[in-house]
Every structure is written in C-alpha cells, then in structure tokens.
CSV table of C-alpha atoms in Angstrom, one decimal:
chain,number,residue,atom,x,y,z
V,1,MET,CA,21.1,-5.4,0.9
V,2,ARG,CA,20.3,-8.8,-0.9
V,3,LEU,CA,20.8,-10.7,2.6
V,4,PHE,CA,18.7,-8.1,4.4
V,5,GLY,CA,16.2,-8.6,1.8
V,6,LEU,CA,16.0,-12.6,2.0
V,7,GLY,CA,16.2,-12.5,5.5
V,8,LEU,CA,13.4,-10.1,5.5
V,9,LEU,CA,11.4,-12.4,3.3
V,10,ALA,CA,12.0,-15.4,5.1
V,11,LEU,CA,10.7,-13.9,8.3
V,12,MET,CA,7.6,-12.7,6.6
V,13,ALA,CA,7.2,-16.4,4.9
V,14,ILE,CA,7.1,-17.7,8.4
V,15,CYS,CA,4.8,-15.3,9.9
V,16,SER,CA,2.4,-15.8,6.8
V,17,LEU,CA,2.3,-19.9,7.8
V,18,PHE,CA,0.6,-18.7,11.1
V,19,LEU,CA,-1.5,-16.0,10.0
V,20,GLY,CA,-5.2,-16.8,9.5
V,21,VAL,CA,-8.4,-17.6,10.7
V,22,ALA,CA,-7.3,-20.6,12.5
V,23,ASP,CA,-5.1,-20.1,15.3
V,24,VAL,CA,-1.8,-22.0,15.0
V,25,ALA,CA,1.2,-21.6,17.1
V,26,PRO,CA,4.7,-22.6,15.9
V,27,GLY,CA,4.5,-25.6,18.4
V,28,ASP,CA,1.2,-26.9,17.4
V,29,VAL,CA,3.2,-28.1,14.1
V,30,PHE,CA,5.1,-30.4,16.2
V,31,ARG,CA,2.1,-32.1,18.1
V,32,ASP,CA,-1.1,-31.2,16.5
V,33,ALA,CA,-1.8,-33.4,13.4
V,34,GLU,CA,-4.7,-31.0,11.9
V,35,ALA,CA,-2.2,-28.2,12.4
V,36,ARG,CA,0.3,-29.6,10.5
V,37,ALA,CA,-2.1,-30.3,7.8
V,38,LEU,CA,-3.4,-26.8,7.6
V,39,ILE,CA,0.2,-25.6,7.0
V,40,TRP,CA,1.0,-28.1,4.4
V,41,GLU,CA,-2.2,-27.8,2.6
V,42,SER,CA,-3.0,-24.1,2.7
V,43,ARG,CA,-0.5,-21.9,4.4
V,44,LEU,CA,2.7,-23.0,2.9
V,45,PRO,CA,1.1,-23.1,-0.5
V,46,ARG,CA,-0.3,-19.8,-0.1
V,47,THR,CA,2.8,-18.2,1.0
V,48,LEU,CA,4.7,-19.8,-1.7
V,49,ALA,CA,2.1,-18.7,-4.3
V,50,ALA,CA,2.5,-15.0,-3.1
V,51,MET,CA,6.2,-14.9,-3.3
V,52,LEU,CA,6.1,-17.0,-6.9
V,53,ALA,CA,3.6,-14.2,-8.2
V,54,GLY,CA,5.2,-11.0,-6.6
V,55,ALA,CA,8.7,-12.3,-8.0
V,56,GLY,CA,7.6,-13.1,-11.7
V,57,LEU,CA,5.6,-10.1,-11.8
V,58,ALA,CA,8.1,-7.4,-10.6
V,59,ILE,CA,10.8,-9.1,-13.4
V,60,THR,CA,8.2,-9.2,-16.1
V,61,GLY,CA,7.2,-5.5,-15.4
V,62,GLN,CA,11.0,-4.8,-15.6
V,63,ILE,CA,11.7,-6.1,-19.0
V,64,MET,CA,8.6,-4.7,-20.5
V,65,GLN,CA,9.8,-0.9,-19.1
V,66,LEU,CA,13.2,-2.1,-20.5
V,67,LEU,CA,11.8,-3.0,-24.0
V,68,ALA,CA,9.2,0.2,-24.0
V,69,ARG,CA,12.1,2.3,-22.6
V,70,ASN,CA,9.6,3.9,-20.3
V,71,ARG,CA,9.4,3.6,-16.4
V,72,PHE,CA,5.6,3.7,-16.6
V,73,VAL,CA,4.4,0.6,-18.0
V,74,GLU,CA,3.4,-2.9,-16.8
V,75,PRO,CA,2.0,-6.1,-18.4
V,76,MET,CA,-1.0,-6.1,-16.2
V,77,THR,CA,-2.6,-2.7,-17.4
V,78,ALA,CA,-1.0,-2.4,-20.8
V,79,GLY,CA,-3.3,-5.3,-22.3
V,80,ALA,CA,-1.3,-8.7,-21.5
V,81,GLY,CA,-3.2,-9.2,-18.1
V,82,GLN,CA,-6.8,-8.3,-19.9
V,83,SER,CA,-5.5,-10.5,-23.0
V,84,ALA,CA,-4.6,-13.4,-20.6
V,85,ALA,CA,-8.2,-13.1,-19.1
V,86,LEU,CA,-9.6,-12.9,-22.6
V,87,GLY,CA,-7.7,-16.2,-23.5
V,88,ILE,CA,-9.1,-18.2,-20.8
V,89,LEU,CA,-12.7,-16.6,-21.0
V,90,VAL,CA,-12.6,-18.0,-24.9
V,91,ILE,CA,-11.3,-21.4,-24.2
V,92,THR,CA,-13.6,-21.6,-21.4
V,93,LEU,CA,-16.4,-21.1,-23.7
V,94,LEU,CA,-15.4,-23.1,-26.5
V,95,VAL,CA,-14.6,-25.9,-24.5
V,96,PRO,CA,-16.1,-25.9,-21.4
V,97,GLY,CA,-14.2,-28.8,-20.0
V,98,ALA,CA,-10.8,-27.9,-20.9
V,99,PRO,CA,-8.0,-28.8,-18.6
V,100,ILE,CA,-5.9,-26.0,-16.8
V,101,TRP,CA,-3.2,-26.9,-19.5
V,102,ALA,CA,-5.2,-25.7,-22.0
V,103,LYS,CA,-6.4,-22.4,-20.8
V,104,MET,CA,-2.6,-21.8,-19.9
V,105,VAL,CA,-1.4,-22.4,-23.7
V,106,ALA,CA,-4.8,-20.0,-24.6
V,107,SER,CA,-4.2,-17.5,-22.2
V,108,SER,CA,-0.3,-17.2,-22.4
V,109,GLY,CA,-0.9,-17.0,-26.6
V,110,ALA,CA,-3.3,-14.2,-26.3
V,111,ALA,CA,-0.8,-12.4,-23.8
V,112,LEU,CA,1.7,-12.8,-26.4
V,113,VAL,CA,-0.3,-11.4,-29.2
V,114,SER,CA,-1.3,-8.3,-26.8
V,115,SER,CA,2.3,-7.8,-26.0
V,116,LEU,CA,3.5,-7.8,-29.7
V,117,GLY,CA,0.5,-5.6,-30.5
V,118,LEU,CA,1.6,-2.9,-27.7
V,119,MET,CA,5.3,-2.9,-28.9
V,120,ALA,CA,4.0,-2.4,-32.4
V,121,LEU,CA,1.9,0.5,-31.3
V,122,ILE,CA,4.6,2.2,-29.2
V,123,ARG,CA,7.5,1.8,-31.9
V,124,PRO,CA,6.9,4.5,-33.8
V,125,LEU,CA,6.1,7.1,-31.0
V,126,PRO,CA,8.3,9.9,-30.5
V,127,PRO,CA,10.6,9.9,-28.0
V,128,THR,CA,10.4,13.6,-27.0
V,129,GLN,CA,6.6,12.5,-25.7
V,130,PRO,CA,7.6,9.9,-23.3
V,131,LEU,CA,4.2,10.5,-21.8
V,132,LEU,CA,2.7,9.1,-25.1
V,133,VAL,CA,3.7,5.4,-23.8
V,134,PRO,CA,1.9,5.0,-21.1
V,135,LEU,CA,-1.0,6.8,-22.1
V,136,VAL,CA,-1.1,4.4,-25.5
V,137,ALA,CA,-0.6,1.3,-23.1
V,138,LEU,CA,-3.4,2.2,-20.8
V,139,VAL,CA,-6.1,3.0,-23.6
V,140,TYR,CA,-4.9,-0.1,-25.3
V,141,GLY,CA,-5.3,-2.4,-22.0
V,142,GLY,CA,-8.5,-0.5,-21.5
V,143,VAL,CA,-9.8,-1.3,-25.0
V,144,ILE,CA,-9.1,-5.3,-24.6
V,145,GLY,CA,-10.8,-5.0,-21.3
V,146,ALA,CA,-13.8,-3.7,-22.6
V,147,VAL,CA,-13.9,-6.5,-25.4
V,148,VAL,CA,-13.3,-8.9,-22.4
V,149,THR,CA,-16.2,-7.6,-20.8
V,150,PHE,CA,-18.7,-7.7,-24.0
V,151,VAL,CA,-17.7,-11.4,-24.2
V,152,ALA,CA,-18.3,-12.3,-20.7
V,153,TYR,CA,-21.5,-10.8,-20.8
V,154,GLN,CA,-22.5,-12.4,-23.8
V,155,GLY,CA,-21.6,-15.9,-22.5
V,156,ASP,CA,-22.8,-15.1,-19.0
V,157,MET,CA,-19.5,-15.1,-17.5
V,158,MET,CA,-19.3,-12.4,-15.6
V,159,GLN,CA,-19.0,-13.7,-12.5
V,160,PHE,CA,-15.9,-15.8,-13.6
V,161,LEU,CA,-14.5,-12.9,-15.0
V,162,GLY,CA,-14.3,-10.8,-11.9
V,163,VAL,CA,-12.3,-14.3,-10.4
V,164,TRP,CA,-9.7,-13.5,-13.4
V,165,LEU,CA,-9.5,-10.0,-13.0
V,166,THR,CA,-9.3,-9.8,-9.5
V,167,GLY,CA,-5.9,-11.3,-8.2
V,168,GLU,CA,-6.6,-13.3,-4.6
V,169,LEU,CA,-4.9,-16.0,-2.7
V,170,SER,CA,-7.7,-17.3,-0.4
V,171,GLY,CA,-8.6,-20.3,-2.6
V,172,VAL,CA,-4.8,-21.2,-3.2
V,173,LEU,CA,-4.3,-24.9,-2.0
V,174,ARG,CA,-1.6,-27.5,-2.7
V,175,GLY,CA,-2.1,-28.9,-5.9
V,176,ARG,CA,-4.0,-25.4,-7.4
V,177,TYR,CA,-0.9,-23.3,-7.5
V,178,GLU,CA,2.0,-25.3,-9.2
V,179,LEU,CA,1.6,-23.6,-12.3
V,180,LEU,CA,3.6,-20.7,-10.7
V,181,TRP,CA,6.7,-22.9,-10.7
V,182,ILE,CA,6.6,-22.7,-14.4
V,183,ALA,CA,6.2,-18.8,-14.3
V,184,ALA,CA,9.2,-18.7,-11.8
V,185,ILE,CA,11.1,-20.7,-14.3
V,186,ALA,CA,10.5,-18.0,-17.0
V,187,SER,CA,11.2,-15.3,-15.1
V,188,ALA,CA,14.8,-16.8,-13.9
V,189,ALA,CA,15.4,-17.6,-17.3
V,190,THR,CA,15.5,-13.9,-18.2
V,191,PHE,CA,18.9,-13.6,-16.3
V,192,LEU,CA,20.4,-15.9,-18.9
V,193,ILE,CA,19.7,-12.9,-21.4
V,194,ALA,CA,20.0,-9.9,-19.0
V,195,ASP,CA,23.3,-8.3,-20.4
V,196,ARG,CA,21.9,-8.5,-23.8
V,197,LEU,CA,18.5,-6.9,-22.5
V,198,THR,CA,20.5,-4.1,-21.0
V,199,LEU,CA,22.1,-3.3,-24.1
V,200,LEU,CA,18.8,-3.1,-25.9
V,201,SER,CA,17.7,-0.6,-23.8
V,202,LEU,CA,20.3,1.7,-25.0
V,203,GLY,CA,18.4,1.6,-28.7
V,204,GLU,CA,18.2,-1.1,-31.3
V,205,ASP,CA,21.0,0.5,-33.3
V,206,THR,CA,23.3,0.5,-30.7
V,207,ALA,CA,22.5,-3.1,-29.6
V,208,ARG,CA,23.1,-4.4,-33.1
V,209,THR,CA,26.5,-2.6,-33.2
V,210,LEU,CA,27.3,-4.4,-29.8
V,211,GLY,CA,26.5,-8.0,-31.6
V,212,VAL,CA,23.0,-8.4,-30.1
V,213,ASN,CA,20.6,-10.2,-32.0
V,214,VAL,CA,17.7,-7.7,-31.4
V,215,GLY,CA,14.8,-9.8,-32.9
V,216,ARG,CA,15.4,-13.0,-31.1
V,217,ILE,CA,16.1,-11.2,-27.6
V,218,THR,CA,13.0,-9.1,-28.2
V,219,ALA,CA,11.0,-12.4,-28.9
V,220,ALA,CA,12.3,-14.4,-25.6
V,221,ALA,CA,12.0,-11.5,-23.7
V,222,ILE,CA,8.1,-11.2,-24.5
V,223,VAL,CA,7.5,-14.8,-24.3
V,224,ALA,CA,8.8,-14.5,-20.9
V,225,VAL,CA,6.4,-11.5,-20.0
V,226,SER,CA,3.5,-13.4,-21.7
V,227,VAL,CA,3.9,-16.7,-19.7
V,228,VAL,CA,4.3,-15.2,-16.5
V,229,THR,CA,1.6,-12.9,-16.9
V,230,ALA,CA,-0.9,-15.4,-18.2
V,231,LEU,CA,0.0,-18.3,-15.4
V,232,VAL,CA,-0.4,-15.6,-12.6
V,233,VAL,CA,-3.9,-14.5,-14.1
V,234,VAL,CA,-4.9,-18.0,-14.5
V,235,THR,CA,-4.1,-19.6,-11.0
V,236,LEU,CA,-4.6,-16.0,-9.1
V,237,GLY,CA,-6.1,-13.5,-10.9
V,238,ALA,CA,-4.7,-10.2,-12.1
V,239,ILE,CA,-2.6,-8.1,-9.6
V,240,PRO,CA,-1.9,-4.8,-10.6
V,241,PHE,CA,1.1,-2.4,-9.9
V,242,VAL,CA,3.8,-5.1,-8.8
V,243,GLY,CA,5.3,-4.6,-12.2
V,244,LEU,CA,5.3,-1.2,-12.3
V,245,VAL,CA,6.3,0.1,-8.7
V,246,VAL,CA,8.8,-2.5,-7.9
V,247,PRO,CA,11.1,-2.2,-10.8
V,248,ASN,CA,11.2,2.0,-10.2
V,249,LEU,CA,11.9,1.1,-6.6
V,250,VAL,CA,15.0,-1.2,-7.6
V,251,VAL,CA,16.5,1.2,-10.0
V,252,ARG,CA,17.0,3.6,-7.4
V,253,MET,CA,19.3,1.2,-5.9
V,254,ALA,CA,20.8,-1.1,-8.5
V,255,GLY,CA,21.0,1.4,-11.8
V,256,ASP,CA,19.8,0.1,-15.0
V,257,ASN,CA,22.5,-3.0,-15.0
V,258,LEU,CA,19.6,-5.6,-15.3
V,259,ARG,CA,21.7,-8.6,-14.2
V,260,ARG,CA,22.4,-6.6,-10.7
V,261,ALA,CA,19.0,-5.4,-10.5
V,262,LEU,CA,16.8,-8.9,-11.1
V,263,PRO,CA,17.4,-10.8,-7.9
V,264,LEU,CA,16.7,-7.1,-5.9
V,265,THR,CA,13.6,-7.3,-8.2
V,266,ALA,CA,12.5,-10.5,-7.6
V,267,LEU,CA,13.2,-10.1,-3.8
V,268,ALA,CA,11.3,-6.9,-3.6
V,269,GLY,CA,8.2,-8.1,-5.2
V,270,ALA,CA,7.8,-11.1,-3.3
V,271,LEU,CA,8.1,-9.2,-0.2
V,272,ILE,CA,5.4,-6.6,-1.4
V,273,VAL,CA,2.6,-9.3,-2.6
V,274,LEU,CA,3.5,-11.5,0.7
V,275,VAL,CA,3.2,-8.6,2.9
V,276,ALA,CA,0.0,-7.3,0.8
V,277,ASP,CA,-1.6,-10.6,1.5
V,278,MET,CA,-0.8,-10.6,5.1
V,279,LEU,CA,-2.5,-7.3,5.4
V,280,GLY,CA,-5.6,-8.3,3.6
V,281,ARG,CA,-6.1,-11.4,6.0
V,282,TRP,CA,-5.7,-9.3,8.9
V,283,ILE,CA,-7.2,-5.8,8.2
V,284,ARG,CA,-11.0,-7.5,8.4
V,285,ALA,CA,-10.2,-10.8,10.1
V,286,PRO,CA,-11.9,-13.0,10.1
V,287,TYR,CA,-12.8,-11.9,6.7
V,288,GLU,CA,-10.1,-11.3,3.7
V,289,VAL,CA,-9.6,-8.4,1.4
V,290,PRO,CA,-8.2,-9.4,-1.9
V,291,VAL,CA,-4.6,-9.2,-2.5
V,292,ALA,CA,-5.3,-6.9,-5.7
V,293,THR,CA,-7.0,-4.5,-3.6
V,294,THR,CA,-4.6,-4.2,-1.1
V,295,ILE,CA,-1.6,-4.0,-3.4
V,296,SER,CA,-3.3,-1.5,-5.5
V,297,VAL,CA,-3.5,0.8,-2.6
V,298,ILE,CA,-0.1,0.0,-1.3
V,299,GLY,CA,1.5,0.7,-5.0
V,300,ALA,CA,-0.5,3.5,-5.9
V,301,LEU,CA,0.9,5.3,-2.5
V,302,ILE,CA,4.3,4.1,-3.2
V,303,PHE,CA,3.9,5.4,-6.9
V,304,LEU,CA,2.5,8.6,-6.0
V,305,VAL,CA,5.6,9.3,-3.7
V,306,LEU,CA,8.3,8.3,-6.4
V,307,ILE,CA,6.3,10.4,-8.8
V,308,ARG,CA,6.7,13.5,-6.7
V,309,ARG,CA,10.2,13.1,-5.7
V,310,GLY,CA,11.2,12.6,-9.6
V,311,ALA,CA,12.3,8.9,-8.6
V,312,ALA,CA,10.4,7.3,-11.7
V,313,ARG,CA,12.5,7.9,-14.5
V,314,VAL,CA,11.1,7.5,-17.7
C-alpha cells in the first residue's frame, strides 16, 4: 500500500509540474531556459508546498483526534486555525513591519493556547455523549473566528484576513514556502512518540500504568499540532477537512496503531491536497479555484460517505 501510494504521489507530482497557464512540455525543460525557470521558481515550490501542507495537516489531525479520543475533530475547524490567523493579525497590527519569523512565533503561540483551551473544555465532557466533543470544538472555533473577524474589521484588515483564512497556492514561489519544511520536521517528530500516543488513546490512567508520562507526551503532541497548523496558515492560509477526512480513511486500512498509520496518513494527506490543487488549476483554466474550496468540496463528500457507511468511528 505504501509503495502504491508513493508511486501515485510521484506521478501526480510530475503532472503538477507541467500543469498551469503556461504550457510546458517535459522536453522543454532540457532545451528552454524559461521553461526551466518556471519549473524551478514556481511549479516545483508549489508542488512541494501542497505535499508538505497536506502531509502535515493530515498527521496533526490524526494526533488531535487521538488526544480528544474523537474522530470528528481537526485543528483547522476546532480553533487552532482561527487562532493562528488571530496571532498573525495581532502581530501585523502591533508591528506592521514584523518579519516572517515573528509572525510564525505569534501564530504558533496563539494556536498553542487555543489547543490547550480546547483540551481543557472537552476533558470534562461525558464519554457517553461523543457528539458533544465535535459540537464544542465547532462552537469554540466559531467564537475565535468571530473574534478574529471583529479585530480585522476594527483594524481595516478584512482583505488580509481573507488571505489567511482561505488556503490557496497561486502565490507560492521559491523563497516563499520554505517554512513548511519546519512543519514537515514537526510532523515527522511525532513518529518518535507514536507508540506512547497510541497508549494514550487507551485513556490517561491506562497510559500511566504502562509507564507513559502523560503530561509530557500530551504537551509535545499539542506543540506539534500548533506549529504545523500555524505554519500552514502563515504560508498558504487555512485548508480545512484534510485533518478530518484523511485519518478516518487511513484508520480503516491501518487501524489505531499510530506508528503504522502515520506514514499512510502523510501520503494520503499529501496526495489529496496535491490533487485538489491540480483540480483547482484545471476546472476554470486559465483562472484558479483556491485549494481550500476544492478540498472542502472533496472532503465534505468523502466524509458524508464515511458517515453513511459507518466508517467514521467516534
């Protein structure tokens, strides 16, 4: 399954390099300097950005679902994405000329606080009412989103807010996506604690009995979720549904063993975002549909099918 996924992802990545307004044939890369520049400066960074963002969002979505012990939550719709945008907005208002690393720190910090707040809210919820968790998460994210909109309106920054809350890759160029490699490192680091996170999904008391430092592992997981979410929002904007749909698809094939599931989750996340971006470039060519819009349609349809078939396990 992994080899098939890697092969399919590689094929889609090659197709992505030659899909766009400017027609570039594979042979042009060897004889045309402008074609090589287009591939190197725009198409390759865009393809890598789609794959890195998709893999990171899928992995962090699976981790958040494990921490919440609920299959219906994901960072982008549960407050972390909105808080990341709030962090960028506040630092931009206070320090208009702030460098990108300052926006990254502010966004990551806001997402971290938001994730901790969500975990504190859902912890006392009764396990016999599993649908309360996603409901509380949606309301929580909606409240933070309303605060973001109010602050942006007061600061006359509604246009900028639209950029941060709508993920799209048309502006990705070499030198403007590299922060996503940090997100990739943060996502890959979760593999080191995958076994402990799997034990944590059995319940905190059981995990402690088996020797897991619950506080430390939970903190590390939340930091990873916050950093990845913030960096995707800073670089591309919010891309919903990836962290919700992909883990529910992967759990059907790989089960709940996180160490076995994470590579498949990363592959599936990278593939679905890359394909959604390619569809967005093709549907209304030469215009583009934002990847957030395309992935929302695809993700909503897939999730409805999963719910109907009873595959999305709470």
